[in-house]
Amino acid sequence: GTRDYSPRQMAVREKVFDVIIRCFKRHGAEVIDTPVFELKETLTGKYGEDSKLIYDLKDQGGELLSLRYDLTVPFARYLAMNKLNNIKRYHIAKVYRRDNPAMTRGRYREFYQCDFDIAGNFDPMIPDAECLKIMCEILSSLQIGDFLVKVNDRRILDGMFAICGVPDSKFRTICSSVDKLDKMSWEEVKNEMVGEKGLAPEVADRIGDYVQQHGGVSLVEQLLQDPKLSQNKQALEGLRDLKLLFEYLTLFGIDDKISFDLSLARGLDYYTGVIYEAVLLQSPAQAGEEPLGVGSVAAGGRYDGLVGMFDPKGRKVPCVGLSIGVERIFSIVEQRLEALEEKVRTTETQVLVASAQKKLLEERLKLVSELWDAGIKAELLYRKNPKLLNQLQYCEEAGIPLVAIIGEQELKDGVIKLRSVTSREEVDIRREDLVEEIKRRTGQPLCIC
């Protein structure tokens, strides 16, 4: 359930992270970090049926510790410990789950999460709408195919369970059954509710009438008129908020990407309001590519009670956030690049310092040092007298665009021969102008500010 990453895979990862971080920063987020392990009691009772997937560290005669399962619970603990009332933060780090790995689908036991959260008391649905906007911006920028964001509200689910006759004690366990509707048929889910979880068949049927519905703002309006659901205070609050949310999503220009889906339940215990999950509609089946069953690529929701669980006075800090499922995204991007046989550069070297004759190692060392000091990404081969052909070949293999060639004549004339690897054109550049010329050709800003 773990893996090593080759330089090629890391280059792909860095590109993906870059897109995500740029988006988080565009929306004004600060960055934090927290320890990779927490007190076991911090994580216990926050994840519903998934609590069994937490990695506990061996008891070594001190505090009982567990590896973090996500970045949300440590964030809530951080807010409570530091008595923070509001922050907009992102956090990118590894989390750990004793899950059944499915490597091809990007499911691992150690994996990265990229989280963005807004904590604080604000007017309803404005931060929630921004989180959905961020999700859509990132998924569109990564060009991984068409996606849809399913939206629901925990209060609507709880209200629906209440009017259908689900006993309070069974809310959470029935919730996690409903959450499986994206992977199982209604019949299978109903059998689990009735057979394994002891729910009355007629109650399951009433739930079935609701959870098989999905649509846009018109479905929200239809349910606001629903004689039973609209009588439930919780569900009514949730529906009114969703109506407002859809207004903001329309203003953000993303309402066409959003579907109100009553089967979306998100198994985690800490959600209290709006919940959402982005799924890929169907993967790009371009020439020779296998259609990929990757499913969910981002998710999140509102959790207004979590910080209060860690605060000695029970002080609540409302929060809403999202998590990008980068491992699944990496799988898709990697497979696409393999199918296209696209070459991925694994270094950023701008120029190789080479020599055309023997006995020029000292000159190469002097020049490469000058370039490094000027902020140029440069390399040289670790040989006293490398053949020019070998040096040029190295550039082709590594994708280095330029070669600065030193020869005896060039030294006498005070110039360096600058060669473009792709066009093979060569020009003599005065040594004092070399740095500017390399920056100009590789699009690097002229000053390192």
XYZ file of N, CA and C in Angstrom, residues 93-250:
474
model
N 0.041 17.353 2.944
C 0.890 16.432 3.711
C 0.389 15.005 3.542
N 1.193 14.058 4.038
C 0.820 12.642 3.915
C -0.074 12.210 5.081
N -1.027 11.329 4.761
C -1.893 10.735 5.794
C -1.834 9.208 5.636
N -2.352 8.497 6.662
C -2.141 7.044 6.730
C -3.441 6.308 7.039
N -3.722 5.253 6.261
C -4.948 4.469 6.483
C -4.690 2.987 6.242
N -5.158 2.162 7.162
C -4.986 0.705 6.992
C -6.076 0.158 6.090
N -6.106 0.665 4.883
C -7.157 0.346 3.920
C -6.699 -0.814 3.042
N -7.634 -1.395 2.258
C -7.202 -2.354 1.246
C -6.697 -1.569 0.054
N -5.385 -1.636 -0.233
C -4.863 -0.791 -1.310
C -5.377 -1.243 -2.672
N -5.609 -0.286 -3.570
C -5.928 -0.590 -4.977
C -5.019 0.324 -5.787
N -3.789 -0.158 -6.027
C -2.753 0.712 -6.579
C -3.152 1.350 -7.909
N -3.806 0.573 -8.784
C -4.120 1.116 -10.118
C -5.123 2.248 -10.033
N -5.947 2.246 -8.961
C -6.958 3.294 -8.839
C -6.492 4.427 -7.935
N -5.203 4.370 -7.577
C -4.670 5.459 -6.762
C -5.123 5.394 -5.316
N -5.372 4.176 -4.795
C -5.718 4.076 -3.368
C -4.552 3.417 -2.623
N -3.969 4.145 -1.668
C -2.790 3.679 -0.960
C -3.002 3.752 0.543
N -2.037 3.181 1.288
C -2.097 3.292 2.755
C -1.367 4.526 3.244
N -0.453 5.032 2.419
C 0.203 6.308 2.718
C -0.029 7.185 1.495
N -0.633 8.338 1.694
C -0.911 9.174 0.523
C -1.019 10.643 0.921
N -0.904 11.489 -0.091
C -0.994 12.934 0.148
C -2.431 13.400 0.162
N -2.709 14.374 1.035
C -3.963 15.115 0.933
C -3.626 16.588 0.760
N -4.456 17.277 -0.006
C -4.289 18.721 -0.202
C -5.563 19.375 0.300
N -5.484 19.999 1.454
C -6.684 20.554 2.091
C -6.687 22.078 2.096
N -7.885 22.614 1.938
C -8.107 24.060 2.041
C -9.316 24.221 2.948
N -9.199 25.043 3.982
C -10.332 25.239 4.897
C -10.481 26.696 5.305
N -11.727 27.083 5.520
C -12.029 28.430 6.009
C -12.708 28.267 7.371
N -12.061 28.804 8.412
C -12.625 28.715 9.762
C -13.064 30.102 10.201
N -14.221 30.185 10.831
C -14.680 31.480 11.342
C -16.176 31.646 11.178
N -16.710 32.637 11.910
C -18.146 32.937 11.859
C -18.433 33.905 10.722
N -19.054 33.427 9.659
C -19.347 34.292 8.516
C -20.807 34.121 8.102
N -21.247 34.947 7.145
C -22.624 34.816 6.680
C -22.777 33.513 5.901
N -23.983 32.916 5.961
C -24.162 31.568 5.421
C -23.800 31.443 3.939
N -23.138 30.329 3.634
C -22.908 29.817 2.277
C -21.878 30.577 1.439
N -21.350 31.716 1.956
C -20.364 32.446 1.135
C -19.033 31.670 1.112
N -18.490 31.267 2.291
C -17.264 30.458 2.248
C -17.492 29.108 1.556
N -18.675 28.517 1.779
C -18.987 27.205 1.192
C -18.946 27.290 -0.338
N -19.512 28.391 -0.875
C -19.518 28.570 -2.337
C -18.093 28.740 -2.850
N -17.246 29.453 -2.085
C -15.853 29.633 -2.539
C -15.106 28.303 -2.568
N -15.362 27.441 -1.586
C -14.718 26.115 -1.575
C -15.077 25.331 -2.843
N -16.347 25.396 -3.243
C -16.767 24.689 -4.460
C -16.128 25.309 -5.701
N -15.997 26.633 -5.684
C -15.347 27.338 -6.790
C -13.883 26.884 -6.926
N -13.187 26.777 -5.790
C -11.784 26.339 -5.774
C -11.664 24.927 -6.342
N -12.569 24.057 -5.905
C -12.571 22.673 -6.390
C -12.695 22.641 -7.911
N -13.635 23.429 -8.441
C -13.854 23.463 -9.899
C -12.654 24.065 -10.626
N -12.063 25.128 -10.047
C -10.891 25.754 -10.684
C -9.749 24.754 -10.814
N -9.480 24.007 -9.726
C -8.349 23.064 -9.735
C -8.604 21.929 -10.717
N -9.800 21.338 -10.667
C -10.085 20.199 -11.548
C -10.086 20.626 -13.012
N -10.539 21.854 -13.306
C -10.504 22.347 -14.691
C -9.061 22.581 -15.133
N -8.238 23.183 -14.260
C -6.844 23.486 -14.615
C -6.034 22.223 -14.886
N -6.360 21.146 -14.175
C -5.566 19.917 -14.319
C -5.916 19.143 -15.589
N -7.038 19.536 -16.239
C -7.459 18.915 -17.515
C -7.478 17.390 -17.445
N -8.176 16.870 -16.427
C -8.224 15.412 -16.293
C -9.553 14.850 -16.790
N -10.340 15.686 -17.460
C -11.601 15.198 -18.018
C -12.807 15.861 -17.359
N -13.980 15.528 -17.889
C -15.210 16.131 -17.364
C -15.499 15.639 -15.954
N -15.981 16.542 -15.123
C -16.295 16.154 -13.747
C -17.621 16.771 -13.333
N -18.182 16.214 -12.260
C -19.433 16.717 -11.705
C -19.247 16.790 -10.196
N -19.735 17.864 -9.570
C -19.643 17.960 -8.110
C -21.030 17.701 -7.526
N -21.130 16.607 -6.754
C -22.400 16.291 -6.090
C -22.454 17.043 -4.770
N -23.614 17.633 -4.491
C -23.772 18.423 -3.263
C -24.989 17.911 -2.490
N -24.878 17.876 -1.172
C -26.015 17.541 -0.315
C -25.789 18.268 1.010
N -26.645 18.015 1.994
C -26.476 18.662 3.285
C -26.802 17.635 4.367
N -25.936 17.552 5.377
C -26.134 16.577 6.451
C -27.501 16.765 7.128
N -27.940 18.043 7.208
C -29.219 18.310 7.885
C -30.388 17.766 7.063
N -30.267 17.813 5.742
C -31.339 17.259 4.891
C -31.385 15.745 5.065
N -30.181 15.119 5.099
C -30.121 13.662 5.301
C -30.741 13.277 6.635
N -30.330 13.976 7.704
C -30.841 13.628 9.030
C -32.355 13.844 9.116
N -32.822 14.966 8.511
C -34.270 15.221 8.483
C -35.008 14.133 7.728
N -34.415 13.703 6.603
C -35.033 12.651 5.775
C -35.098 11.330 6.567
N -33.984 10.985 7.261
C -33.995 9.742 8.054
C -35.083 9.817 9.124
N -35.224 10.998 9.761
C -36.210 11.152 10.842
C -37.621 10.942 10.306
N -37.971 11.587 9.173
C -39.358 11.459 8.693
C -39.626 10.088 8.079
N -38.533 9.376 7.693
C -38.736 8.023 7.146
C -38.851 6.979 8.255
N -38.513 7.401 9.484
C -38.674 6.470 10.608
C -37.409 5.741 11.024
N -36.226 6.284 10.705
C -34.969 5.652 11.157
C -34.747 6.050 12.620
N -34.514 5.058 13.515
C -34.250 5.415 14.921
C -32.961 6.251 15.022
N -32.943 7.222 15.965
C -31.768 8.102 16.151
C -30.462 7.325 16.219
N -30.489 6.205 16.956
C -29.249 5.435 17.180
C -28.689 4.855 15.879
N -29.538 4.766 14.840
C -29.078 4.151 13.582
C -28.728 5.189 12.503
N -28.865 6.493 12.789
C -28.607 7.536 11.774
C -27.255 7.349 11.089
N -26.186 7.256 11.910
C -24.839 7.242 11.334
C -24.568 5.971 10.536
N -25.027 4.855 11.055
C -24.744 3.587 10.355
C -25.549 3.494 9.045
N -26.767 4.037 9.030
C -27.577 4.053 7.798
C -26.973 5.053 6.804
N -26.424 6.133 7.362
C -25.750 7.143 6.553
C -24.607 6.511 5.756
N -23.810 5.665 6.416
C -22.681 5.070 5.696
C -23.156 4.044 4.664
N -24.346 3.468 4.856
C -24.908 2.583 3.810
C -25.316 3.401 2.577
N -26.023 4.519 2.834
C -26.463 5.395 1.738
C -25.258 5.869 0.917
N -24.136 6.114 1.623
C -22.920 6.625 0.965
C -22.349 5.635 -0.051
N -22.806 4.377 0.013
C -22.265 3.364 -0.921
C -23.033 3.313 -2.235
N -24.054 4.200 -2.389
C -24.891 4.142 -3.604
C -24.135 4.454 -4.893
N -22.946 5.096 -4.765
C -22.191 5.346 -5.999
C -21.463 4.086 -6.464
N -21.346 3.083 -5.542
C -20.632 1.852 -5.914
C -21.570 0.646 -6.001
N -22.729 0.729 -5.326
C -23.640 -0.414 -5.278
C -25.028 0.000 -5.760
N -25.821 -0.985 -6.163
C -27.191 -0.682 -6.602
C -28.059 -0.430 -5.370
N -29.239 0.184 -5.591
C -30.150 0.448 -4.474
C -30.543 -0.857 -3.782
N -30.777 -1.911 -4.567
C -31.168 -3.204 -3.979
C -30.114 -3.707 -2.986
N -28.831 -3.619 -3.391
C -27.752 -4.091 -2.503
C -27.676 -3.239 -1.235
N -27.830 -1.924 -1.403
C -27.768 -1.034 -0.246
C -28.945 -1.322 0.690
N -30.119 -1.534 0.101
C -31.319 -1.833 0.917
C -31.106 -3.140 1.698
N -30.536 -4.146 1.022
C -30.285 -5.427 1.710
C -29.343 -5.244 2.898
N -28.347 -4.373 2.716
C -27.406 -4.119 3.818
C -28.125 -3.436 4.987
N -28.985 -2.446 4.659
C -29.725 -1.725 5.710
C -30.639 -2.673 6.485
N -31.335 -3.516 5.735
C -32.346 -4.388 6.364
C -31.680 -5.614 6.994
N -30.827 -6.288 6.182
C -30.228 -7.553 6.627
C -29.175 -7.365 7.703
N -28.207 -6.471 7.435
C -27.081 -6.345 8.367
C -27.365 -5.352 9.488
N -28.129 -4.285 9.162
C -28.250 -3.206 10.149
C -29.620 -3.156 10.828
N -30.478 -4.138 10.468
C -31.736 -4.313 11.199
C -32.766 -3.215 11.004
N -32.768 -2.572 9.828
C -33.755 -1.521 9.574
C -35.032 -2.170 9.008
N -36.191 -1.643 9.375
C -37.444 -2.200 8.845
C -37.503 -1.963 7.329
N -37.962 -2.971 6.536
C -37.970 -2.857 5.070
C -38.767 -1.639 4.570
N -39.909 -1.325 5.243
C -40.725 -0.198 4.749
C -40.014 1.148 4.975
N -39.205 1.215 6.052
C -38.412 2.437 6.306
C -37.367 2.582 5.195
N -36.708 1.455 4.850
C -35.696 1.467 3.783
C -36.331 1.931 2.465
N -37.562 1.465 2.197
C -38.244 1.872 0.947
C -38.519 3.368 0.909
N -38.918 3.932 2.069
C -39.166 5.374 2.121
C -37.876 6.148 1.842
N -36.759 5.655 2.423
C -35.457 6.299 2.170
C -35.148 6.216 0.675
N -35.426 5.043 0.090
C -35.153 4.815 -1.342
C -35.845 5.819 -2.239
N -37.066 6.230 -1.863
C -37.808 7.213 -2.679
C -37.057 8.538 -2.758
N -36.370 8.878 -1.661
C -35.640 10.164 -1.632
C -34.246 10.048 -2.263
N -33.478 9.076 -1.776
C -32.044 9.073 -2.124
C -31.779 8.766 -3.596
N -32.800 8.349 -4.334
C -32.541 8.098 -5.750
C -32.797 9.342 -6.611
N -33.049 10.482 -5.945
C -33.294 11.732 -6.688
C -32.040 12.588 -6.767
N -31.829 13.203 -7.924
C -30.748 14.208 -8.030
C -31.121 15.212 -9.113
N -30.633 16.424 -8.975
C -30.978 17.476 -9.940
C -30.309 18.789 -9.552
N -30.908 19.902 -9.938
C -30.312 21.205 -9.632
C -31.156 21.950 -8.624
N -31.218 23.255 -8.803
C -31.941 24.097 -7.844
C -33.441 23.788 -7.889
N -33.919 23.291 -9.026
C -35.361 22.965 -9.125
C -35.736 21.833 -8.166
N -34.790 20.884 -7.943
C -35.062 19.803 -6.987
C -35.103 20.366 -5.559
N -34.239 21.337 -5.270
C -34.257 21.989 -3.948
C -35.642 22.610 -3.728
N -36.131 23.323 -4.762
C -37.441 23.980 -4.640
C -38.568 22.964 -4.497
N -38.448 21.859 -5.234
C -39.459 20.790 -5.159
C -39.511 20.214 -3.734
N -38.344 19.997 -3.123
C -38.303 19.414 -1.778
C -38.756 20.415 -0.715
N -38.571 21.712 -0.984
C -39.082 22.728 -0.053
C -40.602 22.664 0.014
N -41.224 22.148 -1.067
C -42.695 21.975 -1.107
C -43.129 20.597 -0.602
N -42.153 19.699 -0.359
C -42.464 18.323 0.051
C -43.195 18.352 1.393
N -44.446 17.799 1.446
C -45.255 17.948 2.665
C -44.579 17.406 3.925
N -43.817 16.299 3.797
C -43.201 15.719 4.996
C -41.864 16.408 5.308
N -40.991 16.479 4.283
C -39.636 16.984 4.499
C -39.639 18.441 4.982
N -40.555 19.255 4.416
C -40.572 20.682 4.764
C -41.084 20.914 6.199
N -41.652 19.874 6.807
C -42.106 19.998 8.199
C -40.964 19.745 9.185
N -39.840 19.205 8.652
C -38.712 18.907 9.542
C -37.794 20.126 9.606
N -37.574 20.636 10.835
C -36.833 21.898 11.007
C -35.421 21.821 10.417
N -34.707 20.712 10.722
C -33.339 20.551 10.234
C -33.280 20.540 8.705
N -34.136 19.723 8.106
C -34.129 19.581 6.649
C -34.459 20.919 5.993
N -35.391 21.651 6.600
C -35.808 22.945 6.046
C -34.632 23.933 6.035
N -33.877 23.953 7.143
C -32.680 24.823 7.204
C -31.698 24.448 6.101
N -31.459 23.147 5.954
C -30.517 22.655 4.947
C -30.956 23.027 3.541
N -32.232 22.877 3.243
C -32.754 23.183 1.906
C -32.672 24.677 1.607
N -32.981 25.499 2.624
C -32.897 26.956 2.416
C -31.451 27.376 2.134
N -30.523 26.785 2.887
C -29.110 27.102 2.652
C -28.660 26.650 1.266
N -29.109 25.468 0.834
C -28.721 24.979 -0.498
C -29.262 25.890 -1.597
N -30.462 26.429 -1.381
C -31.037 27.338 -2.373
C -30.152 28.578 -2.515
N -29.695 29.077 -1.359
C -28.796 30.237 -1.345
C -27.458 29.879 -1.999
N -26.966 28.674 -1.669
C -25.695 28.215 -2.242
C -25.757 28.213 -3.772
N -26.852 27.705 -4.317
C -26.990 27.650 -5.784
C -26.988 29.054 -6.400
N -27.539 30.042 -5.672
C -27.496 31.427 -6.181
C -26.045 31.891 -6.319
N -25.235 31.610 -5.282
C -23.830 32.034 -5.317
C -23.040 31.265 -6.381
N -23.357 29.977 -6.520
C -22.638 29.155 -7.516
C -22.920 29.651 -8.931
N -24.147 30.157 -9.141
C -24.500 30.724 -10.447
C -23.667 31.980 -10.696
